[in-house]
Coordinates of C-alpha atoms and ligand atoms in Angstrom, one line a residue:
X201 CA -15.2 -0.2 -6.1
X202 CA -13.4 2.2 -7.9
X203 CA -12.6 5.6 -6.9
X204 CA -12.2 8.6 -10.0
X205 CA -10.6 11.8 -9.6
X206 CA -11.3 14.2 -11.5
X207 CA -10.4 17.6 -12.7
X208 CA -9.9 20.8 -15.4
X209 CA -6.5 21.9 -16.3
X210 CA -4.9 24.7 -18.1
X211 CA -6.8 27.8 -19.9
X212 CA -11.3 26.6 -19.3
X213 CA -13.1 25.4 -22.7
X214 CA -16.9 25.9 -23.5
X215 CA -18.2 21.3 -22.8
X216 CA -15.9 20.8 -19.5
X217 CA -18.7 21.3 -18.1
X218 CA -20.8 18.5 -20.0
X219 CA -17.7 15.9 -20.0
X220 CA -17.5 16.6 -16.0
X221 CA -20.8 15.9 -15.9
X222 CA -20.4 12.7 -18.2
X223 CA -17.6 11.2 -15.9
X224 CA -19.6 11.5 -12.9
X225 CA -22.6 10.5 -13.9
X226 CA -21.1 7.3 -16.3
X227 CA -18.3 6.2 -12.6
X228 CA -21.9 6.5 -10.1
X229 CA -23.5 4.4 -12.8
X230 CA -20.8 1.8 -13.0
X231 CA -20.8 1.8 -9.1
X232 CA -17.5 3.6 -8.3
X233 CA -16.9 6.5 -6.0
X234 CA -16.1 10.6 -7.7
X235 CA -14.5 13.3 -6.6
X236 CA -13.7 16.6 -7.7
X237 CA -10.9 18.5 -7.4
X238 CA -10.9 22.1 -7.4
X239 CA -8.5 24.1 -9.0
X240 CA -6.6 22.0 -11.6
X241 CA -3.0 20.6 -10.1
X242 CA -2.6 23.4 -8.5
X243 CA -6.1 22.7 -6.1
X244 CA -5.3 18.8 -6.5
X245 CA -1.3 20.2 -4.5
X246 CA -3.5 22.6 -2.0
X247 CA -5.7 20.2 -1.1
X248 CA -9.1 21.1 -2.9
X249 CA -10.6 18.8 -3.1
X250 CA -14.5 17.4 -2.5
X251 CA -16.9 14.3 -3.4
X252 CA -19.5 14.4 -5.8
X253 CA -22.5 13.2 -6.3
X254 CA -25.4 13.0 -9.0
X255 CA -26.4 16.6 -8.2
X256 CA -23.2 17.9 -7.7
X257 CA -23.2 18.0 -12.5
X258 CA -26.6 19.2 -12.4
X259 CA -27.7 22.1 -14.5
X260 CA -25.0 22.5 -15.5
X261 CA -24.1 20.7 -19.5
X262 CA -25.5 23.7 -21.6
X263 CA -23.3 26.6 -19.2
X264 CA -19.8 27.6 -20.0
X265 CA -16.5 27.1 -17.7
X266 CA -16.0 24.8 -15.5
X267 CA -18.1 24.6 -12.5
X268 CA -14.4 22.9 -11.1
X269 CA -12.6 25.9 -11.8
X270 CA -8.5 26.0 -13.5
X271 CA -5.4 27.3 -14.0
X272 CA -2.0 26.2 -14.4
X273 CA 0.3 25.2 -11.7
X274 CA 4.0 25.7 -12.0
X275 CA 4.5 23.5 -8.6
X276 CA 3.3 20.8 -10.2
X277 CA 5.8 20.5 -12.7
X278 CA 8.0 19.9 -10.6
X279 CA 9.0 15.6 -9.4
X280 CA 8.4 17.7 -4.8
X281 CA 5.1 18.9 -6.5
X282 CA 3.6 15.9 -8.0
X283 CA 5.1 14.0 -4.7
X284 CA 2.5 15.8 -2.9
X285 CA -0.3 15.2 -5.6
X286 CA -0.3 11.8 -5.0
X287 CA -0.3 12.3 -1.4
X288 CA -3.2 14.1 -1.9
X289 CA -5.0 10.8 -4.2
X290 CA -4.1 8.7 -1.7
X291 CA -4.9 10.8 0.8
X292 CA -8.8 10.3 -0.4
X293 CA -8.4 6.3 -1.5
X294 CA -8.7 7.8 -5.5
X295 CA -7.6 5.2 -7.7
X296 CA -7.2 7.0 -11.0
X297 CA -7.1 10.5 -12.5
X298 CA -9.5 11.6 -15.0
X299 CA -7.5 15.0 -16.7
X300 CA -9.8 17.3 -19.0
X301 CA -7.7 19.5 -20.7
X302 CA -5.4 20.7 -23.8
X303 CA -1.3 19.5 -23.7
X304 CA 0.6 20.8 -20.8
X305 CA -2.5 19.6 -18.5
X306 CA -1.7 15.8 -20.9
X307 CA 1.5 16.3 -19.4
X308 CA 1.3 16.4 -16.1
X309 CA -1.2 13.9 -16.0
X310 CA 2.0 11.8 -18.6
X311 CA 3.9 12.6 -15.5
X312 CA 1.4 11.3 -13.0
X313 CA 1.5 8.0 -15.3
X314 CA 5.2 7.4 -14.6
X315 CA 5.0 7.3 -11.1
X316 CA 2.5 4.4 -11.4
X317 CA -1.0 6.5 -10.8
X318 CA -3.6 6.0 -13.5
X319 CA -4.4 8.4 -15.8
X320 CA -6.7 9.4 -18.7
X321 CA -6.9 13.0 -20.4
X322 CA -10.0 14.5 -22.4
X323 CA -9.2 16.9 -24.5
X324 CA -10.9 20.2 -24.0
X325 CA -9.3 23.5 -25.2
X326 CA -10.5 26.0 -27.5
X327 CA -7.2 26.0 -29.9
X328 CA -7.6 22.5 -31.7
X329 CA -4.1 22.3 -31.3
X330 CA -3.3 18.2 -30.5
X331 CA -2.9 16.4 -33.5
X332 CA -4.3 12.5 -31.9
X333 CA -8.3 14.3 -32.8
X334 CA -9.9 15.2 -35.1
X335 CA -11.8 18.2 -32.2
X336 CA -11.1 19.2 -29.1
X337 CA -13.8 20.2 -27.2
X338 CA -14.7 24.2 -26.9
X339 CA -13.5 23.9 -30.7
X340 CA -16.3 24.4 -32.5
X341 CA -18.3 26.7 -29.8
X342 CA -15.1 29.2 -29.9
X343 CA -15.6 28.7 -34.0
X344 CA -19.3 29.8 -33.5
X345 CA -18.6 33.0 -30.9
X346 CA -15.3 34.3 -33.8
X347 CA -17.9 34.2 -36.5
X348 CA -20.8 36.2 -34.8
X349 CA -17.9 39.2 -34.1
X350 CA -16.8 38.2 -37.5
X351 CA -20.4 39.1 -38.7
X352 CA -20.9 42.0 -36.3
X353 CA -16.7 43.7 -37.4
X354 CA -18.4 43.4 -40.9
X355 CA -20.9 45.5 -40.8
X356 CA -19.6 48.7 -39.5
X357 CA -16.1 47.2 -41.9
X358 CA -18.7 47.6 -44.7
X359 CA -20.7 50.9 -43.7
X360 CA -17.0 53.4 -42.7
X361 CA -14.6 51.0 -45.8
X362 CA -12.0 49.7 -43.6
X363 CA -9.5 47.0 -43.5
X364 CA -10.6 45.3 -39.9
X365 CA -7.8 42.5 -38.5
X366 CA -9.5 39.9 -36.0
X367 CA -6.7 38.7 -34.0
X368 CA -7.6 35.2 -32.8
X369 CA -6.8 32.8 -30.4
X370 CA -5.1 29.6 -30.6
X371 CA -0.8 29.6 -29.2
X372 CA 0.8 28.0 -32.4
X373 CA -2.3 26.8 -33.8
X374 CA -4.0 28.6 -36.7
X375 CA -7.3 25.8 -36.9
X376 CA -9.6 28.8 -34.9
X377 CA -8.9 31.5 -37.0
X378 CA -8.7 29.9 -40.4
X379 CA -12.3 27.5 -39.9
X380 CA -13.6 30.3 -38.2
X381 CA -12.0 33.2 -40.8
X382 CA -13.5 30.5 -43.8
X383 CA -17.1 29.9 -42.1
X384 CA -17.1 34.0 -41.8
X385 CA -16.3 34.4 -44.9
X386 CA -12.7 36.6 -44.6
X387 CA -10.7 38.1 -47.3
X388 CA -7.5 37.5 -45.2
X389 CA -6.5 34.7 -43.0
X390 CA -2.7 34.5 -41.8
X391 CA -1.8 31.6 -39.6
X392 CA 1.2 31.1 -37.9
X393 CA 1.3 27.6 -40.1
X394 CA 1.3 30.1 -43.3
X395 CA 3.1 32.8 -42.9
X396 CA 2.7 36.0 -45.4
X397 CA 4.6 38.6 -46.0
X398 CA 3.0 42.7 -45.8
X399 CA 3.9 42.9 -49.1
X400 CA 1.9 40.1 -49.7
X401 CA -1.4 40.4 -47.6
X402 CA -1.0 44.1 -49.3
X403 CA -0.8 43.2 -53.1
X404 CA -4.3 40.9 -52.2
X405 CA -6.4 43.9 -50.3
X406 CA -4.8 46.0 -54.0
X407 CA -5.8 44.0 -56.1
X408 CA -9.7 43.1 -54.3
X409 CA -9.8 47.4 -53.9
X410 CA -9.1 47.4 -57.9
X411 CA -12.1 45.2 -58.6
X412 CA -14.3 47.4 -55.9
X413 CA -13.6 45.8 -52.8
X414 CA -14.1 48.5 -50.9
X415 CA -14.0 46.9 -47.4
X416 CA -11.8 43.6 -46.0
X417 CA -11.6 41.2 -42.8
X418 CA -8.5 39.9 -41.7
X419 CA -9.2 37.3 -39.0
X420 CA -4.9 36.7 -37.3
X421 CA -3.9 33.7 -35.4
X422 CA -2.7 35.1 -32.8
X423 CA 0.6 32.8 -33.1
X424 CA 1.0 35.3 -36.0
X425 CA 2.8 38.1 -33.4
X426 CA 1.6 41.6 -32.4
X427 CA -2.0 41.8 -34.6
X428 CA -1.3 45.8 -33.5
X429 CA 2.6 45.8 -34.8
X430 CA 1.2 44.4 -38.5
X431 CA -1.9 46.4 -38.7
X432 CA 0.5 49.2 -38.6
X433 CA 2.6 47.9 -41.1
X434 CA -0.2 47.0 -43.4
X435 CA -2.2 50.7 -43.1
X436 CA 1.4 52.0 -43.6
X437 CA 1.3 50.3 -46.7
X438 CA -1.4 50.7 -48.6
X439 CA -3.1 53.7 -46.6
X440 CA -6.0 51.9 -45.4
X441 CA -8.6 53.6 -42.7
X442 CA -7.3 50.3 -40.8
X443 CA -8.4 49.3 -36.9
X444 CA -7.5 45.7 -35.2
X445 CA -9.8 44.0 -33.1
X446 CA -8.2 41.1 -30.3
X447 CA -11.0 38.9 -29.7
X448 CA -9.4 37.7 -26.4
X449 CA -11.1 35.4 -23.8
X450 CA -14.8 36.3 -25.6
X451 CA -13.7 33.1 -27.6
X452 CA -13.3 30.8 -24.0
X453 CA -16.7 31.5 -22.7
X454 CA -20.1 30.7 -23.7
X455 CA -22.2 27.7 -23.5
X456 CA -21.1 24.8 -25.4
X457 CA -22.9 24.3 -28.7
X458 CA -25.2 20.6 -29.9
X459 CA -21.3 19.7 -30.6
X460 CA -19.3 19.6 -27.6
X461 CA -22.1 19.0 -24.9
X462 CA -21.8 15.9 -27.9
X463 CA -18.3 14.8 -27.4
X464 CA -17.8 16.0 -24.6
X465 CA -20.5 13.4 -23.5
X466 CA -19.2 10.5 -25.6
X467 CA -15.3 10.9 -24.4
X468 CA -16.4 11.6 -20.9
X469 CA -18.0 7.6 -21.0
X470 CA -15.3 6.2 -22.7
X471 CA -12.3 7.3 -20.6
X472 CA -14.8 5.7 -16.8
X473 CA -15.2 2.6 -19.1
X474 CA -10.9 2.0 -20.1
X475 CA -9.6 3.0 -16.3
X476 CA -12.1 0.2 -15.5
X477 CA -10.7 -1.2 -18.2
X478 CA -7.6 -0.9 -15.9
X479 CA -6.3 1.5 -18.3
X480 CA -4.3 3.7 -17.5
X481 CA -1.9 7.1 -19.9
X482 CA -4.2 6.8 -22.4
X483 CA -6.1 9.9 -23.8
X484 CA -9.6 9.8 -25.3
X485 CA -10.7 11.6 -29.1
X486 CA -11.8 11.8 -32.1
X487 CA -11.4 10.6 -35.3
X488 CA -13.3 9.8 -38.9
X489 CA -16.9 10.8 -36.6
X490 CA -15.2 7.5 -34.1
X491 CA -14.3 7.9 -30.3
X492 CA -10.6 6.6 -30.0
X493 CA -8.2 6.5 -27.3
X494 CA -5.0 6.6 -27.7
X495 CA -0.9 6.3 -25.6
X496 CA -0.7 9.7 -23.8
X497 CA 2.6 9.7 -25.0
X498 CA 2.5 8.5 -27.9
X499 CA -0.4 11.2 -28.4
X500 CA 1.5 14.2 -27.5
X501 CA 4.4 12.9 -29.9
X502 CA 2.1 13.8 -33.0
X503 CA 2.9 16.7 -34.7
X504 CA -0.3 17.9 -36.0
X505 CA -0.7 18.7 -39.6
X506 CA -1.5 21.8 -41.1
X507 CA -4.7 21.8 -43.6
X508 CA -3.5 23.0 -46.8
X509 CA -6.1 22.5 -48.6
X510 CA -8.5 24.2 -46.5
X511 CA -6.1 27.3 -47.1
X512 CA -6.5 27.0 -50.3
X513 CA -9.9 26.8 -50.3
X514 CA -10.2 30.4 -48.1
X515 CA -8.0 31.8 -51.3
X516 CA -10.0 30.0 -53.8
X517 CA -13.5 32.0 -52.5
X518 CA -11.6 34.5 -51.3
X519 CA -10.7 35.5 -54.8
Ligands
F6P113 O1 -5.3 27.0 -24.4 C1 -6.1 28.6 -24.5 C2 -5.6 29.6 -24.6 O2 -7.0 30.3 -24.9 C3 -4.7 30.5 -26.2 O3 -5.7 30.5 -27.2 C4 -4.4 31.7 -25.6 O4 -3.3 32.0 -26.1 C5 -4.0 31.1 -23.9 O5 -5.0 30.0 -24.3 C6 -4.5 32.6 -23.3 O6 -4.4 32.8 -21.5 P1 -4.8 32.9 -21.0 O7 -6.2 32.6 -19.7 O8 -3.9 32.3 -19.6 O9 -4.4 34.1 -21.1

């Protein structure tokens, strides 16, 4: 019988609970013992661990956040910190670990596997910034949250005939901004992968103004720069009445969408099955609608391709 540890790490994402549930339930189904590690790698180093059973994950599939809590841990980045972590894992007889998180969390899992400790990563982040998988858990729920906000901002933008900048999370990745901008019908989308000059943005605003558009929504990915600074420059150049809304952590919360619950359930079960097959240092994901797994180092080395065609499409649609 294997003993599996599970933790969530880095920025939380809707659907992490559904993934925890899938890992715990499938592990117990296959006859394993499961330990939940609280507060990510930090909790691991601090020995914040408890055994989980079927009812520990009851009533959580629909809940945002993570019942295991999350953190970003500097100590785990040191060899010393990782050695303490392995000692704690051994103390509980844990043979392998499931890590739910983004690239930072996967780096931690890859370091553990280099120490000979089997680990599997499940992608959980609203950023959708992992190149090896088409989608990460939480991303589609975050898109829903952003388009809901854009819709509301559009109402007031139209009433006041303003330019409204909506700053969207995503770190250095523009996916959340691009796809929520597309779904929200933004007039302009500014992404780190496709920087635009202030002049270019202002020219577009002037063109749409001339054809009678009295208000405009600009979706700005946080990776581009300071939204207030960019807004000030646009307002000065165009004389527009402009407001900035930074959506912030509202994007990380909320009940996961059906898509994220399904994805989390599939990836959670696959992660456990890989561990039972004796696999280590792998990540699970989805490619062309199929659940896949891949070497963790290979996955982390992949560069995400910018979706130029979708970006062009947003330009076509906001002409
Ligand atoms: O990685 C998820 C994310 O929400 C990013 O989009 C954002 O830049 C960052 O985390 C914010 O981190 P924190 O919650 O630590 O402020």
